[in-house]
Coordinates of C-alpha atoms and ligand atoms in Angstrom, one line a residue:
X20 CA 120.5 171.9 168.0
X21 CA 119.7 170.5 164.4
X22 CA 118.2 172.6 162.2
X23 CA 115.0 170.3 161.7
X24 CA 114.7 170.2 165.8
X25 CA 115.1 174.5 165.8
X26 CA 111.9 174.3 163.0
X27 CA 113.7 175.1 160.4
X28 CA 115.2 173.0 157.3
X29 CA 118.5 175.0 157.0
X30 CA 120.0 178.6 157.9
X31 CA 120.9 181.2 155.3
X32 CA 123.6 183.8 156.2
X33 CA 123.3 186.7 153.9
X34 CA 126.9 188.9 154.4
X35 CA 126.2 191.9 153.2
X36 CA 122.9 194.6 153.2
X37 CA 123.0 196.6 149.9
X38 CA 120.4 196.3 146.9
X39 CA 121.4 191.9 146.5
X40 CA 121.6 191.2 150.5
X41 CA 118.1 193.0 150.7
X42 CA 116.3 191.4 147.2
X43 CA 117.6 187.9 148.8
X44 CA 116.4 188.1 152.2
X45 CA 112.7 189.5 151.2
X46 CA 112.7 187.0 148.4
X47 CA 113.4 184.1 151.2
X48 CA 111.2 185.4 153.2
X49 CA 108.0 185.7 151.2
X50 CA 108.8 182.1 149.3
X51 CA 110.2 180.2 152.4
X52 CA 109.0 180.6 155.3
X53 CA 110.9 177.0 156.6
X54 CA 114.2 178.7 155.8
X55 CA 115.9 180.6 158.6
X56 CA 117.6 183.8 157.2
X57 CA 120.0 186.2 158.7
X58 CA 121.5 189.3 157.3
X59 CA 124.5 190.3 158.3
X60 CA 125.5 194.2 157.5
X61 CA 128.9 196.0 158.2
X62 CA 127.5 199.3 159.1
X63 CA 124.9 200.7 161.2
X64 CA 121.9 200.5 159.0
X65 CA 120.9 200.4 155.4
X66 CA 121.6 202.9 153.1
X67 CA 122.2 204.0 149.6
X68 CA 124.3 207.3 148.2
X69 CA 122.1 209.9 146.8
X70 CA 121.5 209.3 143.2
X71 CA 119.3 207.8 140.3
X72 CA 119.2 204.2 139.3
X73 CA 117.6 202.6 136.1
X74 CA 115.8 198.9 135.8
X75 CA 114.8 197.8 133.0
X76 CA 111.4 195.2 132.0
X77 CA 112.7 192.2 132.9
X78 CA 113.9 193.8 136.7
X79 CA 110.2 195.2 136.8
X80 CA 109.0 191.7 135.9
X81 CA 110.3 190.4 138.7
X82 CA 109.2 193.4 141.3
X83 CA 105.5 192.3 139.8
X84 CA 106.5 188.6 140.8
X85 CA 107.6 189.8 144.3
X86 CA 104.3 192.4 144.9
X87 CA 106.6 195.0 145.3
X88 CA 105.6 197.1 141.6
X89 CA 102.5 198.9 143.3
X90 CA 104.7 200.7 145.8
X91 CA 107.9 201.1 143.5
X92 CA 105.0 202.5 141.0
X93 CA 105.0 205.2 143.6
X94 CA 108.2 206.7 143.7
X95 CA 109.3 205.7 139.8
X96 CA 109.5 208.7 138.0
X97 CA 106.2 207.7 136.2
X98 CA 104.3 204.6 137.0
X99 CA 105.6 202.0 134.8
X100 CA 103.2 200.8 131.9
X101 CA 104.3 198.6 129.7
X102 CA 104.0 201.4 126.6
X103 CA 107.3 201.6 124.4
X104 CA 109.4 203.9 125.8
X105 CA 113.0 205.3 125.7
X106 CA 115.8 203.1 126.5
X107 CA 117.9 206.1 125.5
X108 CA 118.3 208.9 123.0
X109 CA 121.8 208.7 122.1
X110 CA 123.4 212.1 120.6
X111 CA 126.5 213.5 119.1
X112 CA 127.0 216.3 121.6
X113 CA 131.2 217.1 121.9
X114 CA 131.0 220.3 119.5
X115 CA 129.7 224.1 120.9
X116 CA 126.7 223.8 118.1
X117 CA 123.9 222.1 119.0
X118 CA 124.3 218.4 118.6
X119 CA 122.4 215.5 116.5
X120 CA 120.7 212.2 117.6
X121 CA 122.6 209.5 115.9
X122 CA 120.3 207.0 117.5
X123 CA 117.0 206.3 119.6
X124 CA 116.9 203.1 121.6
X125 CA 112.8 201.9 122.8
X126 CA 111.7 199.3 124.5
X127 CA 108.6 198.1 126.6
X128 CA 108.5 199.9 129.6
X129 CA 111.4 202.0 128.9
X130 CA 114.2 202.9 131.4
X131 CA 111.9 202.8 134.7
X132 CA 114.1 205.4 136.9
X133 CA 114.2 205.7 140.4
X134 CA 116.2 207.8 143.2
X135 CA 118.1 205.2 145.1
X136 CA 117.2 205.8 148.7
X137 CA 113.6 205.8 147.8
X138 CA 114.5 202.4 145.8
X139 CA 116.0 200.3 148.8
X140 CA 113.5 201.7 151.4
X141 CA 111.0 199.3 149.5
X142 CA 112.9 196.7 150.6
X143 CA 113.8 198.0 153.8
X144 CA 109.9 198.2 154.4
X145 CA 109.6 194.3 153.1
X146 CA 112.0 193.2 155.8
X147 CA 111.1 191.1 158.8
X148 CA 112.2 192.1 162.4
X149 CA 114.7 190.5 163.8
X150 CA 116.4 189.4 160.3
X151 CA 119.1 191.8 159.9
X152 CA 122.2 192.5 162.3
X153 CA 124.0 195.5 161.9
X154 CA 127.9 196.4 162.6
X155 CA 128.7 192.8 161.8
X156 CA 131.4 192.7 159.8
X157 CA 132.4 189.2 158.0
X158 CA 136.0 188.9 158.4
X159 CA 136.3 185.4 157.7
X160 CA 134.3 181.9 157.7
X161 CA 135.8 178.1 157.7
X162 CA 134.3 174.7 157.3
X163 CA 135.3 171.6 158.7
X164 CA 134.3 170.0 155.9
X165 CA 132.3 170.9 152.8
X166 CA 129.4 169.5 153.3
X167 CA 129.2 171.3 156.7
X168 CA 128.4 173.7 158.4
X169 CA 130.0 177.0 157.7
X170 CA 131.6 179.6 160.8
X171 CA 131.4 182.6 160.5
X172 CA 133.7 185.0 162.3
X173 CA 133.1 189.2 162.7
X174 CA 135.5 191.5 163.2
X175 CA 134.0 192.3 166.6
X176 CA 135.0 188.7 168.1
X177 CA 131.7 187.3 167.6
X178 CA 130.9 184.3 165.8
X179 CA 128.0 182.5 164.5
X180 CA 127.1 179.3 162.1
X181 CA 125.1 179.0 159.2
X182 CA 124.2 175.5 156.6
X183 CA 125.0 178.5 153.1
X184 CA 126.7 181.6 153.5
X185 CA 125.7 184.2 150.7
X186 CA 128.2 187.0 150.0
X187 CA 126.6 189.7 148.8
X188 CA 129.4 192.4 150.2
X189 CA 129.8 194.1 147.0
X190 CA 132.5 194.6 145.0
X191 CA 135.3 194.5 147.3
X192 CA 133.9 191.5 148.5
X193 CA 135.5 189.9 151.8
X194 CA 134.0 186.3 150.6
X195 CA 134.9 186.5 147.3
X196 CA 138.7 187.0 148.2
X197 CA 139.2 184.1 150.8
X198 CA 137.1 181.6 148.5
X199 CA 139.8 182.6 145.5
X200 CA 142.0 182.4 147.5
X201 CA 141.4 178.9 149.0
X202 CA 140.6 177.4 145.9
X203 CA 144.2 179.0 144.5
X204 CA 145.7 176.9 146.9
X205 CA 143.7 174.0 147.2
X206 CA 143.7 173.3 143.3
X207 CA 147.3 174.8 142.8
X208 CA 145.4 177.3 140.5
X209 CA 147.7 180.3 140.8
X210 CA 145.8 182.5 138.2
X211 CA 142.5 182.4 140.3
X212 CA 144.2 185.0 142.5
X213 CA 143.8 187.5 139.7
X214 CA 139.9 187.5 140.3
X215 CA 140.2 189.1 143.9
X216 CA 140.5 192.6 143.0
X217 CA 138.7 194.9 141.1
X218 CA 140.2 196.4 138.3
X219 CA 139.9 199.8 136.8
X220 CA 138.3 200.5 133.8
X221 CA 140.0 203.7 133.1
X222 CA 136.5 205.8 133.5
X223 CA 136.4 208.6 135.8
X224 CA 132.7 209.5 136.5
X225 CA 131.1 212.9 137.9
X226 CA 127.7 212.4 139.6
X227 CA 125.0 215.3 140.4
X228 CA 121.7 215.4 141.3
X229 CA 119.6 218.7 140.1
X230 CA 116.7 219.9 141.5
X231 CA 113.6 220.5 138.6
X232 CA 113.2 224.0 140.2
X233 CA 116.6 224.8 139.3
X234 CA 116.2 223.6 135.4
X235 CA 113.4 226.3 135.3
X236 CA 115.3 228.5 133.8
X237 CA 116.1 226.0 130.7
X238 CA 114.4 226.4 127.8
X239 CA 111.1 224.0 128.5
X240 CA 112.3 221.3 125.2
X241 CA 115.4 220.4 127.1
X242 CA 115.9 217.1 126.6
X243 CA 116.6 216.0 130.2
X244 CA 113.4 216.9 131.3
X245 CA 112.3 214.1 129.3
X246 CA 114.0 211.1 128.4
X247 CA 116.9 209.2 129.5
X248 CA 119.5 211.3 127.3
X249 CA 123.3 209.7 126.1
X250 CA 125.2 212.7 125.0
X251 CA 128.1 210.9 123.4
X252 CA 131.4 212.6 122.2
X253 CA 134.9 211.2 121.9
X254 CA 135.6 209.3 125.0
X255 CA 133.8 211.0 126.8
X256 CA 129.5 210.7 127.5
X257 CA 127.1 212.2 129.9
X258 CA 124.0 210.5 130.6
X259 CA 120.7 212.3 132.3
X260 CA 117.8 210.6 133.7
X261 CA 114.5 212.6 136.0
X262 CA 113.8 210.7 138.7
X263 CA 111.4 211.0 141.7
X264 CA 108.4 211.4 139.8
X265 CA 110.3 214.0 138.0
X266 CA 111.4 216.1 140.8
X267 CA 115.2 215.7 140.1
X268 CA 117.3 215.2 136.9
X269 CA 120.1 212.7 137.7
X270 CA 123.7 213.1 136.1
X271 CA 126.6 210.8 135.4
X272 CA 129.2 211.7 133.1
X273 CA 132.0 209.8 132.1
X274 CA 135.5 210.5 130.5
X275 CA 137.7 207.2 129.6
X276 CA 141.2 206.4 129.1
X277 CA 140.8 202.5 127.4
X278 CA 144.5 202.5 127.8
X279 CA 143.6 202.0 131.4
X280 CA 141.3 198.9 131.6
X281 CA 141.9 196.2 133.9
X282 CA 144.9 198.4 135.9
X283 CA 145.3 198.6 139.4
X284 CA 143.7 202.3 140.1
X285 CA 146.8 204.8 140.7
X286 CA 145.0 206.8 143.3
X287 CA 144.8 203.7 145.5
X288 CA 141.5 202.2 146.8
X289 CA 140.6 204.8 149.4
X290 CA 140.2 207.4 146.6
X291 CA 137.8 205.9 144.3
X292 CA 134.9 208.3 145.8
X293 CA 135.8 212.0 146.0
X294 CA 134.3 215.1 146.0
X295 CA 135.7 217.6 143.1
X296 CA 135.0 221.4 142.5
X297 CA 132.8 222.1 139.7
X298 CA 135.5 223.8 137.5
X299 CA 136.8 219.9 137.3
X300 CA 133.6 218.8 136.2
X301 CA 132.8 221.8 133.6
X302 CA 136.3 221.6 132.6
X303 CA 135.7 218.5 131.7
X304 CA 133.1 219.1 129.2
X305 CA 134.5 222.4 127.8
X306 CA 132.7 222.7 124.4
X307 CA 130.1 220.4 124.6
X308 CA 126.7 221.4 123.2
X309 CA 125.1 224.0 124.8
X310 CA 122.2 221.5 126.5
X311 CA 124.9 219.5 127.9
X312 CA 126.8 222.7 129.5
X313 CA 123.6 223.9 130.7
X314 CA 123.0 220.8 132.9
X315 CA 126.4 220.5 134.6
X316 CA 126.5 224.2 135.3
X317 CA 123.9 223.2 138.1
X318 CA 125.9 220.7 139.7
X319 CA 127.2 222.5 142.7
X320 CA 129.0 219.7 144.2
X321 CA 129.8 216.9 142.1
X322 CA 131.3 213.8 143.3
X323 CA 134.0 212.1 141.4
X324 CA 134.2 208.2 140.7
X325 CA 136.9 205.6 139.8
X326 CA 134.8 202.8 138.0
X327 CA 136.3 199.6 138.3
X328 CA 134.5 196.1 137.2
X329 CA 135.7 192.5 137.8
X330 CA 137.3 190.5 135.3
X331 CA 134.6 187.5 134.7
X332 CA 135.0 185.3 137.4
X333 CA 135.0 182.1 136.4
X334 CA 133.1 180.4 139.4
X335 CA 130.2 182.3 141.8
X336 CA 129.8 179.1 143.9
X337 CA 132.5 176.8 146.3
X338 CA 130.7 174.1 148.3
X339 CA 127.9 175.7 149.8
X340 CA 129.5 179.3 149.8
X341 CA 127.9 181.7 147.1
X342 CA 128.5 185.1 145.5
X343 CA 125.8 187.2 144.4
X344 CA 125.4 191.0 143.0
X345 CA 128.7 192.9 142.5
X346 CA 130.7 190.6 144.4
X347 CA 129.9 188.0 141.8
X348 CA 130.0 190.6 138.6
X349 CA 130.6 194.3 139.7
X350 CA 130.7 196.1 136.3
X351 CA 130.7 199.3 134.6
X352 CA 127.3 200.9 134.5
X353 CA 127.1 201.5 131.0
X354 CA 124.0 199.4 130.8
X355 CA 122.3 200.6 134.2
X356 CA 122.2 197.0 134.9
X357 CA 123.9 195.6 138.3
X358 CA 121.5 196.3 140.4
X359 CA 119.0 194.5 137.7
X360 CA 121.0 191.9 137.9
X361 CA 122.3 191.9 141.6
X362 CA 117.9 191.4 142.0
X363 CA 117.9 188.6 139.4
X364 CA 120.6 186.8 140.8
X365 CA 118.6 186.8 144.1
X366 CA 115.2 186.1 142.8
X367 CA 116.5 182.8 141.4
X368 CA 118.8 181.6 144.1
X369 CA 115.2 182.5 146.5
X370 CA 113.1 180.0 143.8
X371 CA 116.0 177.1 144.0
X372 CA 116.4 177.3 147.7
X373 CA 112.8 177.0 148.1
X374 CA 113.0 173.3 147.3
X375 CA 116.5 172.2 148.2
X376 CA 116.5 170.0 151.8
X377 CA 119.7 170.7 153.9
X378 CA 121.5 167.4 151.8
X379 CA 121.2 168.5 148.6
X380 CA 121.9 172.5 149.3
X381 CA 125.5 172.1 146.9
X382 CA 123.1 170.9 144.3
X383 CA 121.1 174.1 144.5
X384 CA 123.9 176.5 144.6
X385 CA 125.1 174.2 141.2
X386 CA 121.2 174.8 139.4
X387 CA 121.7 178.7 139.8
X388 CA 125.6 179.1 139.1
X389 CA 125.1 177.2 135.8
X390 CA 122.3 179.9 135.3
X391 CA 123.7 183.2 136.4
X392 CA 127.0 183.0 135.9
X393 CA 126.9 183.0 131.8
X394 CA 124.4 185.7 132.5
X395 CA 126.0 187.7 135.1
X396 CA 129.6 187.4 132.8
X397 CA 127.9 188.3 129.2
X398 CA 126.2 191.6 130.8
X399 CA 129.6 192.5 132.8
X400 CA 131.4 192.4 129.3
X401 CA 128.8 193.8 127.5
X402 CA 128.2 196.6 129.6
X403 CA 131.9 197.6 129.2
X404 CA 131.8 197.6 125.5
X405 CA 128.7 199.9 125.5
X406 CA 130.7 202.5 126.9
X407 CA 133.1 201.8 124.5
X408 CA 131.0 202.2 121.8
X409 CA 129.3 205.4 123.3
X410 CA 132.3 207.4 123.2
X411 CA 133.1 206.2 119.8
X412 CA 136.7 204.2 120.7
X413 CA 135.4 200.7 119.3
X414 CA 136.4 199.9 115.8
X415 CA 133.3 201.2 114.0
X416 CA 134.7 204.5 115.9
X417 CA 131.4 207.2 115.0
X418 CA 130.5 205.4 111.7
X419 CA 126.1 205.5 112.6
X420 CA 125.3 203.6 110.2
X421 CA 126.8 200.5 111.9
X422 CA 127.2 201.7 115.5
X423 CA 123.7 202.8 116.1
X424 CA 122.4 199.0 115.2
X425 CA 125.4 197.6 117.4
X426 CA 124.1 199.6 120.1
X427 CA 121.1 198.3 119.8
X428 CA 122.2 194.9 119.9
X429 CA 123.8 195.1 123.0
X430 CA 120.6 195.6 124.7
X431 CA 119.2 192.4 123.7
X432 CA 119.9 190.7 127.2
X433 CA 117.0 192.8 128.4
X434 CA 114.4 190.8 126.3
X435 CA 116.4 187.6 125.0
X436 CA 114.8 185.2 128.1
X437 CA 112.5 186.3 131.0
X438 CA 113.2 186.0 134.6
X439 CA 110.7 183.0 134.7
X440 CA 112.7 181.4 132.0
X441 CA 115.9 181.6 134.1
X442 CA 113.7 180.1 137.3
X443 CA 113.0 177.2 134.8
X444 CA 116.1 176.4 133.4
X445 CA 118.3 176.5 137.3
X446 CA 115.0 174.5 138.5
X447 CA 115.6 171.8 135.6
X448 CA 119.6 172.0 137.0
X449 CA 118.7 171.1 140.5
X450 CA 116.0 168.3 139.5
X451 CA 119.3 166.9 137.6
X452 CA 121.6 167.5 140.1
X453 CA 120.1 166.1 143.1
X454 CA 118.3 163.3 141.4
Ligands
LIG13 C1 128.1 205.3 138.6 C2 127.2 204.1 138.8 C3 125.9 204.0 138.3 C4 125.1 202.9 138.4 N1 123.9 202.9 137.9 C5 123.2 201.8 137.9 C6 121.8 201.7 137.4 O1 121.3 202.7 136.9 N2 121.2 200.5 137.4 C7 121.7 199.4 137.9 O2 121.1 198.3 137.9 N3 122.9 199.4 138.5 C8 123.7 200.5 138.5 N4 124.9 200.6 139.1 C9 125.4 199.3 139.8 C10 124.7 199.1 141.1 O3 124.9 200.3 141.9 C11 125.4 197.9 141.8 O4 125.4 196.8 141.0 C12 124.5 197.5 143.1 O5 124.4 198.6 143.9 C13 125.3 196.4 143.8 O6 124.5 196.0 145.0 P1 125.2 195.0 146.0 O7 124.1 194.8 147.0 O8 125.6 193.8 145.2 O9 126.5 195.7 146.6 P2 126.6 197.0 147.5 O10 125.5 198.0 147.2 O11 128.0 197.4 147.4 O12 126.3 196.4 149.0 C14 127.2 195.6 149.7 C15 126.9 195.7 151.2 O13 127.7 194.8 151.9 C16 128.2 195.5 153.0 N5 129.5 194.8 153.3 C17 130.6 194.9 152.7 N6 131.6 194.1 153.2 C18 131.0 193.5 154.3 C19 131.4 192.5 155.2 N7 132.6 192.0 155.3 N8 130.5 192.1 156.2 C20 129.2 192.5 156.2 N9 128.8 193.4 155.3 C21 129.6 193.9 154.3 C22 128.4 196.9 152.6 O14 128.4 197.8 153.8 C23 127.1 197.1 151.8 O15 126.0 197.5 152.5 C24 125.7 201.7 139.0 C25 127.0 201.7 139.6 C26 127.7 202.9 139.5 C27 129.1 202.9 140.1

């Protein structure tokens, strides 16, 4: 049966539940209603690990646009408000004295800060029945031509078609690999095979949530409590964040090896989540200022991260196959920004679907590569460098007087363009491109 004769003008396959697969079907849903969607999830159900995550005013901008800021006002740690706030209070903290702030970060809004779980049950709660499909796991799709329809095949024998398949799989992303890999072979391109895997990028990160009871104890000006804190020291930094309406304090820390960037991990990809005793972790951070030392001696169990990033692909779009979220731009979080833009990417793909017909759906997908993908790339680069700079291994090396401006800079992505702007500019692209 055609698409037109099911009642529909063309079927989306969404591969892939995590924050992307989940923005793009609610998106699809609340703006299309004559678009068929299906989200297809490897596991059993939706989930996200147990720690914080940061958005910044243009992400909130676009959870106005999608009605969903009255309920994610709820569980921020304070109900966003527009007011200046703190982007982050960077410090000088790797010496046993008390440490300086080199420089202060603000913005509108802030970092709005958010436990994950509580963060994807929004959209969980946004979701239509019968949309998603769980233990479906992509292993593979083909076309028969490009212009076609698209096959998908799961690992469990079953198969099913779709008119655009979005891979939003994440950063090992099965799609990603087999459309590099076909278009290696098909243009003779040899070097595109070097986008399929991650790299590493030499950062080991610890990550522990801590109670607010626990933090009693500290004296009541600790700066965690707070603000979004950056305690910086030779490469090494530790970031700390409340979350659930200030219930918790979220931790990362990181300790780099630039050496190591874009290597294959040693450890091998099973081991890039592990847990690690404390002593690691404190060990770690021998030294560091006293408020720092404080905040990882309550993190019981720490779990220990190998971050890895994609190099910059240089295409997020074959035919009608596209890649969104980290399987389009996984990249270090420096910048607290792939989820941001994981939701961006599917907030504008949602606004150029909406009026592409089943003929001109490789048009669309055109409109919002030539959009996100200088987007998605300049924020996977610069998020790396910010953590490069934060732990003092760029060439201005802990000189404030230029570093603290540089790091400024690099947040200007957040207020550069809006998300509207962006809707604009790929909806100009596909008025051009399908004539
Ligand atoms: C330490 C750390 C801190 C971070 N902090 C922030 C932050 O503060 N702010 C921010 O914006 N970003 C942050 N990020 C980045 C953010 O977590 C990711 O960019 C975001 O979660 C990516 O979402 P996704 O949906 O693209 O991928 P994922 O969350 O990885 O989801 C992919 C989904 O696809 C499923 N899947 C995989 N393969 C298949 C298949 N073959 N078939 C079907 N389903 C499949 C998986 O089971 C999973 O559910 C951080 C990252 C790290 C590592």
């Amino acid at each position: 049966m055609s698409s037109t004769a099911a009642g529909y003008k063309f079927k989306v396959a969404i591969c892939g539940g995590g924050i992307s697969g989940l923005c793009l079907a609610v998106a699809l849903n609340r703006r299309c209603p004559d678009i068929k969607v299906e989200l297809y999830e490897a596991t059993d159900r939706f989930k996200e690990i147990g720690a914080g995550i940061m958005i910044w005013s243009r992400t909130w901008k676009i959870m106005e646009l999608m009605g969903l800021a009255p309920e994610l006002s709820k569980i921020a740690h304070a109900p966003p408000d527009g007011s200046m706030g703190t982007g982050f209070d960077y410090r000088r903290s790797d010496q046993p004295q008390e440490g300086f702030r080199f420089h202060w970060v603000r913005m509108p809004y802030g970092c709005i800060r958010f436990h994950r779980a509580h963060f994807l049950d929004i959209f969980v709660d946004q979701l239509p029945p019968n949309v998603a499909r769980f233990k479906m796991k992509l292993n593979s799709y083909s076309q028969s031509h490009r212009d076609g329809p698209i096959f998908l095949n799961f690992s469990d024998g079953t198969t099913s078609t779709c008119d655009i398949l979005i891979g939003a799989d994440g950063i090992k992303s099965t799609i990603r690999a087999q459309m590099f890999q076909e278009a290696s072979e098909r243009e003779s391109r040899p070097e595109l095979l070097d986008f399929i895997k991650p790299v590493y990028t030499g950062t080991t990160t610890y990550r522990g949530l801590i109670p607010i009871k626990s933090l009693n104890s500290l004296p009541p000006n600790h700066r965690a409590i707070a603000d979004p804190m950056m305690y910086c020291g030779k490469s090494k930094h530790v970031v700390s964040y409340s979350i659930a309406k200030g219930d918790i304090v979220n931790v990362v820390t990181f300790a780099s090896d630039i050496t190591k960037e874009g290597t294959q991990y040693e450890d091998g990809d099973s081991q890039w989540v592990t847990e690690c005793p404390q002593q690691e972790l404190l060990d770690c951070y021998a030294n560091w200022e006293p408020e720092v030392e404080q905040l990882l001696q309550r993190i019981e169990k720490p779990t220990r991260w190998a971050i890895h990033h994609l190099k910059p692909l240089p295409f997020y779009v074959d035919g009608r196959v596209a890649l969104i979220g980290d399987a389009a731009h996984a990249m270090s979080p420096h910048q607290g920004a792939g989820a941001g833009m994981a939701i961006e990417d599917a907030f504008v793909l949602a606004h150029v679907l909406e009026h592409a017909t089943a003929s001109t759906l490789g048009s669309a997908l055109e409109a919002w590569q030539k959009v996100r993908l200088p987007f998605g790339n300049h924020v996977l680069r610069g998020s790396y460098e910010s953590g490069v700079m934060y732990e003092f291994n760029s060439d201005m090396g802990d000189n404030y007087d230029v570093l603290g401006p540089a790091i400024e800079k690099q947040w200007h992505w957040v207020s550069e363009t809006t998300p509207e702007d962006e809707v604009a500019r790929a909806s100009e692209y596909y008025k051009e491109l399908s004539g």
